[in-house]
XYZ file of C-alpha atoms in Angstrom:
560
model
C -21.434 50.057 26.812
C -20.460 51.265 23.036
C -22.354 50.997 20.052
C -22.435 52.755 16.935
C -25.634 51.950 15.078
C -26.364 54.640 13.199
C -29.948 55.317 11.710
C -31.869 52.250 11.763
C -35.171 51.482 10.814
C -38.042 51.996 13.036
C -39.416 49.350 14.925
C -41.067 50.348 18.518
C -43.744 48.135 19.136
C -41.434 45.133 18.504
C -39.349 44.863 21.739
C -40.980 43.614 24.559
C -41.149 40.158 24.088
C -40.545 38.370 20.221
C -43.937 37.214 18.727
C -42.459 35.258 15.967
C -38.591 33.992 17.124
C -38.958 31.042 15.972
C -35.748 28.875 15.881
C -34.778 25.633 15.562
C -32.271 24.362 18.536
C -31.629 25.120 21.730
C -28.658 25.179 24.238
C -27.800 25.580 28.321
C -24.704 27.542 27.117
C -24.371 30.586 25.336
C -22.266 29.534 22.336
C -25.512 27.812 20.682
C -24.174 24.233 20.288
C -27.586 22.482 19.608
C -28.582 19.705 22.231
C -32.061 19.704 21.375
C -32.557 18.280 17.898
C -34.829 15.464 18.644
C -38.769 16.294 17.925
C -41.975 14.818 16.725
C -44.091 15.577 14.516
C -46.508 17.833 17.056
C -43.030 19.492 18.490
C -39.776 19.470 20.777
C -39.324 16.276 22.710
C -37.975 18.757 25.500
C -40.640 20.944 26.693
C -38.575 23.067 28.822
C -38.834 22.789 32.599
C -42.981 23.905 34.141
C -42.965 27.323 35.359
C -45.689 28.073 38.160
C -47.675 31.092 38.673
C -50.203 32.469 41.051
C -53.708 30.681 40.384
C -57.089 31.076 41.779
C -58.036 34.727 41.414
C -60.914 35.995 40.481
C -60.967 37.220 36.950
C -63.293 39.583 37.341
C -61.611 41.665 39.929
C -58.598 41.160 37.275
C -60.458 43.001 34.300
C -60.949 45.843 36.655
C -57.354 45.460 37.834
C -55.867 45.065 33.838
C -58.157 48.075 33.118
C -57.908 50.668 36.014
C -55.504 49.431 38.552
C -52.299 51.804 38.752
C -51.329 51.496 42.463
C -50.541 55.155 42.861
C -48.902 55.610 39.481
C -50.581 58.537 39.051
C -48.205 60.675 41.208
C -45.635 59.176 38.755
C -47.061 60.327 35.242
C -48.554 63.559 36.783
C -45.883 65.210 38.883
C -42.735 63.683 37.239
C -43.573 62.659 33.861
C -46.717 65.548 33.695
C -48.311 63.878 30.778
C -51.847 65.656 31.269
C -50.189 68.972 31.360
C -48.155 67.968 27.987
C -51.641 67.083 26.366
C -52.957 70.396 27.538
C -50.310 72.191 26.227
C -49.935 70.281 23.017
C -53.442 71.059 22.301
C -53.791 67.087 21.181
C -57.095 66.447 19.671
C -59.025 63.029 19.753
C -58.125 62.515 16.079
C -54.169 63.309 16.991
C -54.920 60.395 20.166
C -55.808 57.984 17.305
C -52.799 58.636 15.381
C -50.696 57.759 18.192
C -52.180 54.303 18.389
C -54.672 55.140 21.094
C -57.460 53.819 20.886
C -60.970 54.900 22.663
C -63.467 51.981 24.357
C -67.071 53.682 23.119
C -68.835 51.482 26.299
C -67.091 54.315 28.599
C -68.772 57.142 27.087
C -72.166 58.604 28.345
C -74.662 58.472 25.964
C -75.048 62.326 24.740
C -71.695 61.723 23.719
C -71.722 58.302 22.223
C -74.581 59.881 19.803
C -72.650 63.165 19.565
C -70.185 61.367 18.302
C -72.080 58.803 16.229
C -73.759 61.400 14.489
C -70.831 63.335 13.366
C -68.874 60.518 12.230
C -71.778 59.917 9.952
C -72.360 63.310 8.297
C -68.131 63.862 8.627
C -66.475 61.220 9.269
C -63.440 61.745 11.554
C -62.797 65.536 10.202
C -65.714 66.948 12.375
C -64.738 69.390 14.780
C -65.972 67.242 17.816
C -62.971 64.933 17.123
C -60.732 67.541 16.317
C -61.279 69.383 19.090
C -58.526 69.408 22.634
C -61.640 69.588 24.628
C -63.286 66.128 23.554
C -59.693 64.872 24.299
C -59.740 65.384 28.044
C -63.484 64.803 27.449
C -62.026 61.110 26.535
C -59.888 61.491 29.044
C -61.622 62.325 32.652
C -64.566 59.123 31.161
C -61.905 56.616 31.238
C -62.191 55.788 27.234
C -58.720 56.259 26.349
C -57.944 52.746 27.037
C -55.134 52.729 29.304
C -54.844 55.989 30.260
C -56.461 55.853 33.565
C -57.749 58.959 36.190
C -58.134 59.093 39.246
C -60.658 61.354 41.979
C -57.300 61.969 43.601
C -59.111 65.678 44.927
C -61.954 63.346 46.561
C -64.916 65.568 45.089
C -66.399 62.667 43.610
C -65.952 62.950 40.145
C -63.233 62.967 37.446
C -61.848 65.947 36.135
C -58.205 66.481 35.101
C -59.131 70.192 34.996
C -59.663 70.044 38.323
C -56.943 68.479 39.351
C -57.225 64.797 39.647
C -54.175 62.803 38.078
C -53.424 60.284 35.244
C -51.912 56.804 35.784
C -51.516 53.920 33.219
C -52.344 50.577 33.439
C -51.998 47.537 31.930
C -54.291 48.210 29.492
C -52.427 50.595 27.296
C -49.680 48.422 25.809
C -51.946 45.363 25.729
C -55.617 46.122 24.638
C -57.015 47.343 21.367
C -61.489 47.592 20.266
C -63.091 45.810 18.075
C -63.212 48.933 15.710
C -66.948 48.629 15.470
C -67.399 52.807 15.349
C -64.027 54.024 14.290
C -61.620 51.322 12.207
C -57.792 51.825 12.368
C -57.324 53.182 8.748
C -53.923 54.232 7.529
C -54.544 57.682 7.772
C -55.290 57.715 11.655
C -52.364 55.466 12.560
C -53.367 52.132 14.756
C -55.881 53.595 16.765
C -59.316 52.844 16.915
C -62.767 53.402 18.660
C -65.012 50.759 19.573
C -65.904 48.171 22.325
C -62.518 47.827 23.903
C -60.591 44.257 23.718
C -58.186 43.059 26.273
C -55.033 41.111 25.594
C -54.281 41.601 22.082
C -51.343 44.072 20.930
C -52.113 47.275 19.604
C -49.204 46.802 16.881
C -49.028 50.779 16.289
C -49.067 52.202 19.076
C -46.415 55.284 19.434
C -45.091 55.124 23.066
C -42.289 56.993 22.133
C -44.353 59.547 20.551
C -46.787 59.606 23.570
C -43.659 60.305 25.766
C -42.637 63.426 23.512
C -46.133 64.959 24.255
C -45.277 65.036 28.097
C -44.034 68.210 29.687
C -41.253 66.457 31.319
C -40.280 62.920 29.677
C -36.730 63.639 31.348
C -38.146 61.886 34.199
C -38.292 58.656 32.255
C -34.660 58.651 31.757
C -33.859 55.127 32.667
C -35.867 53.336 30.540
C -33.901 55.575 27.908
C -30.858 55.456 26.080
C -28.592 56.770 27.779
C -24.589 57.147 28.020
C -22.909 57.067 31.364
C -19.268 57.684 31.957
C -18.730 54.551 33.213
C -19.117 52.399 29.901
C -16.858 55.473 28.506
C -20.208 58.165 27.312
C -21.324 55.652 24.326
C -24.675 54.485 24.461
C -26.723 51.512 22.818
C -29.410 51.376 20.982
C -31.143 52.629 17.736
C -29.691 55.813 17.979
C -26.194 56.473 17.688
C -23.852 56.236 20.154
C -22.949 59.496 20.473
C -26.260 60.710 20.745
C -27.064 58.780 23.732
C -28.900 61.398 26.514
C -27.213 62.181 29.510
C -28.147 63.846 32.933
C -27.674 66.852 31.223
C -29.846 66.516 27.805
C -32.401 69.105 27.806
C -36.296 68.505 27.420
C -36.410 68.956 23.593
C -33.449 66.192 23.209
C -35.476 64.029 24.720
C -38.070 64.467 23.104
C -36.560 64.482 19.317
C -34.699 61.087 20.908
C -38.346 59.469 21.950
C -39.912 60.719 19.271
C -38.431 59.536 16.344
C -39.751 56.687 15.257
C -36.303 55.108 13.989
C -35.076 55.363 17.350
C -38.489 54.594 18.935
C -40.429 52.754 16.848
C -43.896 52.358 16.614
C -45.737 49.398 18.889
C -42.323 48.932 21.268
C -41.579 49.193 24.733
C -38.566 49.256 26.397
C -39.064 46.963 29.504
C -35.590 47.068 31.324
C -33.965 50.137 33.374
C -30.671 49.340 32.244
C -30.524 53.060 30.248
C -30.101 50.849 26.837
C -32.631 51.915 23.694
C -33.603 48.395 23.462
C -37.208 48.736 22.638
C -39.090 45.345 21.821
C -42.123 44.702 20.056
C -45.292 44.656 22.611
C -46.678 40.884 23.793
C -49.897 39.958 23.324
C -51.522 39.097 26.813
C -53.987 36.561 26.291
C -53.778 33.081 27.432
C -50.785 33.706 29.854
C -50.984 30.388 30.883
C -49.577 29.099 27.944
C -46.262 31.556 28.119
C -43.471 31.534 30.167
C -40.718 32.683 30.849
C -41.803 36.132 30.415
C -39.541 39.137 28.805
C -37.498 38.837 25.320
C -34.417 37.278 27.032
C -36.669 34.929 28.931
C -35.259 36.629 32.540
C -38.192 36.048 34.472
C -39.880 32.584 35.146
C -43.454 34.133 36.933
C -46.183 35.663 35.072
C -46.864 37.503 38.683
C -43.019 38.551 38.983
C -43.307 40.085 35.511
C -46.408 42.236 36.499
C -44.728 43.244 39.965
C -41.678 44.429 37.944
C -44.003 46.291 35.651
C -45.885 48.159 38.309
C -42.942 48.552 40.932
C -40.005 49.735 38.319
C -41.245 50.353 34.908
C -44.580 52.241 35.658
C -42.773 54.361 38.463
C -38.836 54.444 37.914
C -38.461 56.479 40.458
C -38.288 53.125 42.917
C -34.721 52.758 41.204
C -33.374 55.864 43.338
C -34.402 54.379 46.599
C -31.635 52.646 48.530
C -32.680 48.756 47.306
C -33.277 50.445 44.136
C -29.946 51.989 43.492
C -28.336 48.369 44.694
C -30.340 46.516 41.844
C -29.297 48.942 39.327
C -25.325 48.346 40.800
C -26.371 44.411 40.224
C -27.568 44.766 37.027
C -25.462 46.786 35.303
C -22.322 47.078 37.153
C -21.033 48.886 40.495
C -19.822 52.207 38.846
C -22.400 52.374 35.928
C -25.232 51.582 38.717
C -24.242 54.308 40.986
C -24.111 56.717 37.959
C -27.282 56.084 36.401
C -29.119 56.248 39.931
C -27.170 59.435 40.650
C -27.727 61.506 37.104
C -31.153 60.165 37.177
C -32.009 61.922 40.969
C -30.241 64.956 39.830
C -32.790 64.973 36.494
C -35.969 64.733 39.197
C -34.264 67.156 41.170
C -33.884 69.555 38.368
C -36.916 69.587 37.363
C -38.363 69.818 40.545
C -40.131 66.472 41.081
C -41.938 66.245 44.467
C -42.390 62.841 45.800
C -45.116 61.876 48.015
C -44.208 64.312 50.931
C -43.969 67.452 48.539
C -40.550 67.789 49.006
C -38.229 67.944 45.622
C -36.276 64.880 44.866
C -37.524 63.008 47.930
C -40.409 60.648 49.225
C -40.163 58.187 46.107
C -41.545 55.799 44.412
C -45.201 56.958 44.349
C -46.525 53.532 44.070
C -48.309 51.671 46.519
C -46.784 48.605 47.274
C -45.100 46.446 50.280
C -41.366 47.186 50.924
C -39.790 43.913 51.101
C -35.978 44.557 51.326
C -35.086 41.363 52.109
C -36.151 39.925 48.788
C -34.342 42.885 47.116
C -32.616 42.145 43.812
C -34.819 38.709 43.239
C -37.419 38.261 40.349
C -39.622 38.617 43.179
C -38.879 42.079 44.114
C -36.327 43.247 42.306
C -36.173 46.598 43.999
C -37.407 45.546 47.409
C -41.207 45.921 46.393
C -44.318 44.117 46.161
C -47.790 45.103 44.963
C -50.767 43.113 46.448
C -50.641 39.673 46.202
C -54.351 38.528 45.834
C -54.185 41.779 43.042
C -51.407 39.604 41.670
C -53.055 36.862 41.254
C -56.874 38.455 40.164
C -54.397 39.955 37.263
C -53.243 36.330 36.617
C -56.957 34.987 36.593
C -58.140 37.348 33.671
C -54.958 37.329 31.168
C -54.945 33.322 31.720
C -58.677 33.628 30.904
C -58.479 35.711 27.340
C -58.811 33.884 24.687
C -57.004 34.742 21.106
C -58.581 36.504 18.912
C -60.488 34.529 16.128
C -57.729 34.676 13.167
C -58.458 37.235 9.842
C -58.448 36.048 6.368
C -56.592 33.526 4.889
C -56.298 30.706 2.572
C -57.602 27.352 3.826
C -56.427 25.143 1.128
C -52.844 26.723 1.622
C -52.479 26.977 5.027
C -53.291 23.079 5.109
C -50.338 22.785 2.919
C -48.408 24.965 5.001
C -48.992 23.289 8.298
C -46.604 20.372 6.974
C -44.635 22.633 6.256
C -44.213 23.782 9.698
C -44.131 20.752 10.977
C -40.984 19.537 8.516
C -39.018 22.412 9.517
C -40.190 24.488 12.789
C -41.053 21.525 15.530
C -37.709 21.413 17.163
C -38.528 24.349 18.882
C -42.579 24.994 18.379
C -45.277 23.023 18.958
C -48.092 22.106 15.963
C -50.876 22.489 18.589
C -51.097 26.589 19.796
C -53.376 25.290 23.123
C -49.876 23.469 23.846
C -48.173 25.651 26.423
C -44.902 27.078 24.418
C -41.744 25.295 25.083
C -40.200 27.472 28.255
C -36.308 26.984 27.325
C -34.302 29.780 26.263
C -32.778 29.628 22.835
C -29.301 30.923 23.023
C -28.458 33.880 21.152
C -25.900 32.182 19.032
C -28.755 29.589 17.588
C -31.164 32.599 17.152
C -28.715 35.058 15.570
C -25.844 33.103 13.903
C -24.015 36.211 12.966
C -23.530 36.635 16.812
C -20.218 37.955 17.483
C -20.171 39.319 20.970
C -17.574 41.435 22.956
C -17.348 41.466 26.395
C -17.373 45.145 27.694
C -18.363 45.163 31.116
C -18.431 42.491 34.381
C -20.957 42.297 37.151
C -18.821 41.401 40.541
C -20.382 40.682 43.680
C -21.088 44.194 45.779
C -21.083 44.089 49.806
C -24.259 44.595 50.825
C -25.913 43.709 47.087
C -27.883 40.774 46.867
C -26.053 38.376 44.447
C -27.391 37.694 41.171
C -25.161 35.505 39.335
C -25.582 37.387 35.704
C -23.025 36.496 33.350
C -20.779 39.384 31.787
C -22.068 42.363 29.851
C -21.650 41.980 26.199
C -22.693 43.245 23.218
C -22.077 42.947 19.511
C -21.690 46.456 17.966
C -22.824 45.617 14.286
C -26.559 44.686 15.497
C -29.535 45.955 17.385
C -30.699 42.178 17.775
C -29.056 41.738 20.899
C -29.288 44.968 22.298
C -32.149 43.185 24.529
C -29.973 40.613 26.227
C -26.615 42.782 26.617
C -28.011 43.946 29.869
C -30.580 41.894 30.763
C -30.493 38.523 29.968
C -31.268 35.156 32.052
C -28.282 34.040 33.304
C -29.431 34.629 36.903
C -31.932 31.890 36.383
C -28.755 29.657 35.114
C -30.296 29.771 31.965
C -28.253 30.980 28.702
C -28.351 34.451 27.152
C -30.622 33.815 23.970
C -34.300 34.124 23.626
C -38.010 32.645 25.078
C -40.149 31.209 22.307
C -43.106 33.471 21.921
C -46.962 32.472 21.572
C -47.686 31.835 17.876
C -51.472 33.476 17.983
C -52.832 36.397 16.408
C -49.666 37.058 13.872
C -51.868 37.715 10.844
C -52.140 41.201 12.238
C -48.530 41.692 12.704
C -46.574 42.950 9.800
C -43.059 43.710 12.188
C -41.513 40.174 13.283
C -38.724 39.404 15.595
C -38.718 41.240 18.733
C -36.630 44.156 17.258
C -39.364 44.471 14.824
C -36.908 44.042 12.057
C -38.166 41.882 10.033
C -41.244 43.306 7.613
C -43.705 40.486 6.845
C -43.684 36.905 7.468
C -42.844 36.252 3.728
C -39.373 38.074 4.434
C -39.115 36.263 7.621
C -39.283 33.097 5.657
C -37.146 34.255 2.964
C -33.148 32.934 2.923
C -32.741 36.604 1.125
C -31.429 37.571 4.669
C -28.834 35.545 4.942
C -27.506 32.480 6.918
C -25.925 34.785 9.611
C -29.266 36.965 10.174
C -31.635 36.404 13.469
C -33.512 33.702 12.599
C -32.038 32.343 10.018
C -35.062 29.263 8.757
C -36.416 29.314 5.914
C -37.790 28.043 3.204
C -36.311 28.505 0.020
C -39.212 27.976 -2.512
C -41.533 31.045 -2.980
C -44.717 28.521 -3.497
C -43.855 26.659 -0.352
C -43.111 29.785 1.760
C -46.872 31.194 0.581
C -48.013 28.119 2.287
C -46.326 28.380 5.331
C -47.073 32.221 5.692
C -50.860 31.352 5.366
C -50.857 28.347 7.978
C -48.834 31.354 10.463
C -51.656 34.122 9.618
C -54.072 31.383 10.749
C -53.388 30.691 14.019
């Protein structure tokens, strides 16, 4: 894989799934020759094919679930990843948390604390000591307030105590919750964070991942989810950073780190959701009314809500499934036989090296940590991609509470112009969005020709059939080398659905809190978004060429 990017602009919270792509045509190829022009006035005339999921759960085991549920993760991001012994070392104080983007739900805290720190928020705002002190951190910590960071009575004495030895997991919650801000609002000065009553589904747009990953004692142990180079695609990388300086086996901690925590190779309010050792982070997707999006991931690569979760929980919140036998064959599937085998082979000799114990104590054995169901012969399938599956019924409870959240209410904007605007959308963005936002989103994937004109591909790596490896009919590896845009689908992409490489239209809710658009989080403001100053050949090239007009349409987005 070879890409030389250079230094581009930060953008991390804008790569897990696009939450404004919008485009105007759609293909079953990848070359982007438009066969759906036909629309109404409320949207597409094609829909895109229905796309199940798991219904009847019971939402509110699913809050708890969204919240709290890690399924052994812990082991994970305390013995591999060591985050709590990272904080403890880094000294990080609550005020530090809320720079980061975390934010802190005020229901967890007991009430000599709530008033604690009530009162000197009041009399000091948020240069206090209590808030600027490493104590009131795991404090936040052990009470289950830092929203998403989740710990466990793994020692069985009853209570919570980091301290003490009880481990931290992460759940759901951390990529996909923010609070209402009611005691602490997120101000420029402490980042995107925030303290309040805490509020599921919603992105939390500033949220540092790759920064939280630097503050670990070992982030080496994240290293597929990295960008990485590999002899076998020639020791070039892809991603934000250049190619050359693409971490190998051999990178030490504080590469890593200054890799992860640079926000113009890891920018704020991304994730990087595929273990193909490509920096393609993508902006984080809101996770409210999940019934009304699918197919799930940028490229559109998985059809279930449930099958996106399970891959979140079995891969991405414990990577170390990918060194496991039906783990190593996905990665061989994925991203070829000889790059495969190498990243699954420099990745056990980084857990080895810095002696990771799996479950039985031993050093670089007894992975993943994770509780789940092996299920080998449904290895290398959106269903279990490495041969795992969490609970079912926990599946579906999940299912029950994301399809349940409802948007949040929109902010402030003009009424009178966002009437205007809404014929504006629908004169120029209906091919491929609906008027109505409590319309499911049309589930066909836009291929990445028709999103990204300038598209100009070269093939650099195939994906034969491997005795023994479950076959996944992906199309060829390919990337274009002047753009991070498609760093997303060079790897992983939906061909193995038969659908074309490109990219699945996003819910339209909640953008007037956005100011990165496109999944790359490229894009600053929906008025440059809009603006034919990019060019014809740039990703997502509509737009409407009168400033008075484009107002209009910007308003009529920001209230949605």
């Amino acid at each position: 894989m070879n890409k030389t990017h250079g230094h581009v602009g930060w953008v991390f919270l804008a790569a897990a799934m696009a939450t404004s792509q919008v485009a105007c045509s759609k293909s079953n190829k990848d070359n982007g020759d438009p066969v759906n022009q036909n629309q109404t006035k409320d949207g597409p005339v094609d829909q895109g094919p229905d796309h199940p999921r798991l219904t009847g759960g019971d939402k509110t085991r699913g809050e708890q679930m969204f919240r709290f549920e890690t399924f052994g993760n812990e082991g994970f991001w305390t013995d591999a990843v060591r985050l709590p012994t990272g904080i403890v070392a880094a000294k990080l104080t609550p005020v530090q948390a809320l720079q980061a983007g975390l934010s802190v739900n005020v229901d967890a805290l007991d009430a000599a604390t709530k008033t604690a720190v009530a009162n000197e928020l009041a009399s000091q705002g948020t240069s206090g000591p209590l808030l600027n002190d490493p104590a009131t951190t795991l404090l936040l910590i052990n009470a289950n307030a830092v929203i998403g960071v989740v710990v466990k009575d793994t020692n069985g004495d009853g209570k919570r105590d980091v301290a003490s030895g009880d481990k931290v997991g992460v759940s759901c919650a951390l990529c996909h919750a923010i609070t209402d801000g009611s005691v602490v609002k997120s101000p420029n000065n402490l980042g995107g964070g925030s303290i309040g009553k805490q509020v599921d589904g919603p992105t939390p747009h500033n949220l540092n991942v790759g920064g939280i990953f630097a503050v670990a004692a070992n982030t080496r142990a994240l290293y597929p989810l990295l960008q990485v180079k590999l002899a076998a695609n020639g020791n070039k990388s892809i991603g934000r950073a250049p190619s050359d300086q693409g971490l190998t086996e051999t990178s030490t901690e504080a590469q890593v780190d200054a890799l992860v925590g640079n926000p113009a190779f890891y920018p704020l309010g991304t994730f990087d959701d595929a273990p193909d050792g490509t920096g393609a982070q993508q902006h984080i997707a809101a996770f409210f009314r999940t019934d009304l999006a699918a197919p799930w991931g940028t490229p559109g690569d998985i059809a279930r809500l449930e099958n996106f979760n399970n891959l979140v929980y079995t891969v991405l919140l414990d990577p170390t499934s990918l060194v496991t036998p039906d783990g190593r064959a996905f990665l061989r599937a994925l991203g070829g036989v000889a790059a495969g085998n190498e990243l699954a082979d420099d990745y056990l000799a980084i857990l080895k090296d810095t002696q990771v114990k799996g479950k039985g104590g031993v050093v670089g054995e007894g992975f993943p940590y994770i509780t789940a169901t092996q299920v080998s012969d449904k290895a290398g399938t959106e269903e279990a991609p490495v041969g795992l599956r969490v609970n079912e019924d926990a599946l579906r409870d999940l299912n029950a509470y994301t399809d349940s959240l409802a948007a949040p209410a929109p902010g402030t904007f003009d009424a009178t112009l966002a009437a205007r605007g809404k014929e504006q959308f629908t004169a120029r963005c209906t091919n491929c969005h609906n008027v109505d936002q409590g319309k499911r989103v049309p589930s066909f994937i836009v291929p990445m020709k028709s999103i990204f004109p300038g598209y100009n591909p070269t093939v650099i790596a195939q994906r034969p059939e491997e005795a023994g490896v479950r076959p996944i009919a992906f199309a060829p590896i390919q990337d274009d080398p002047a753009s991070i845009f498609d760093d997303k689908t060079v790897v992983v992409e939906a061909s193995r659905r038969g659908e074309p490489r490109g990219s699945a239209m996003p819910l339209l809710l909640d953008l007037g809190r956005k100011d990165r658009f496109l999944h790359d989080s490229s894009v600053v403001g929906l008025a440059s978004l809009l603006d034919p100053a990019r060019g014809d050949k740039a990703p997502h090239a509509v737009y409407v060429p009168d400033a008075a007009q484009r107002a209009e349409l910007v308003e009529f987005l920001k209230s949605l």
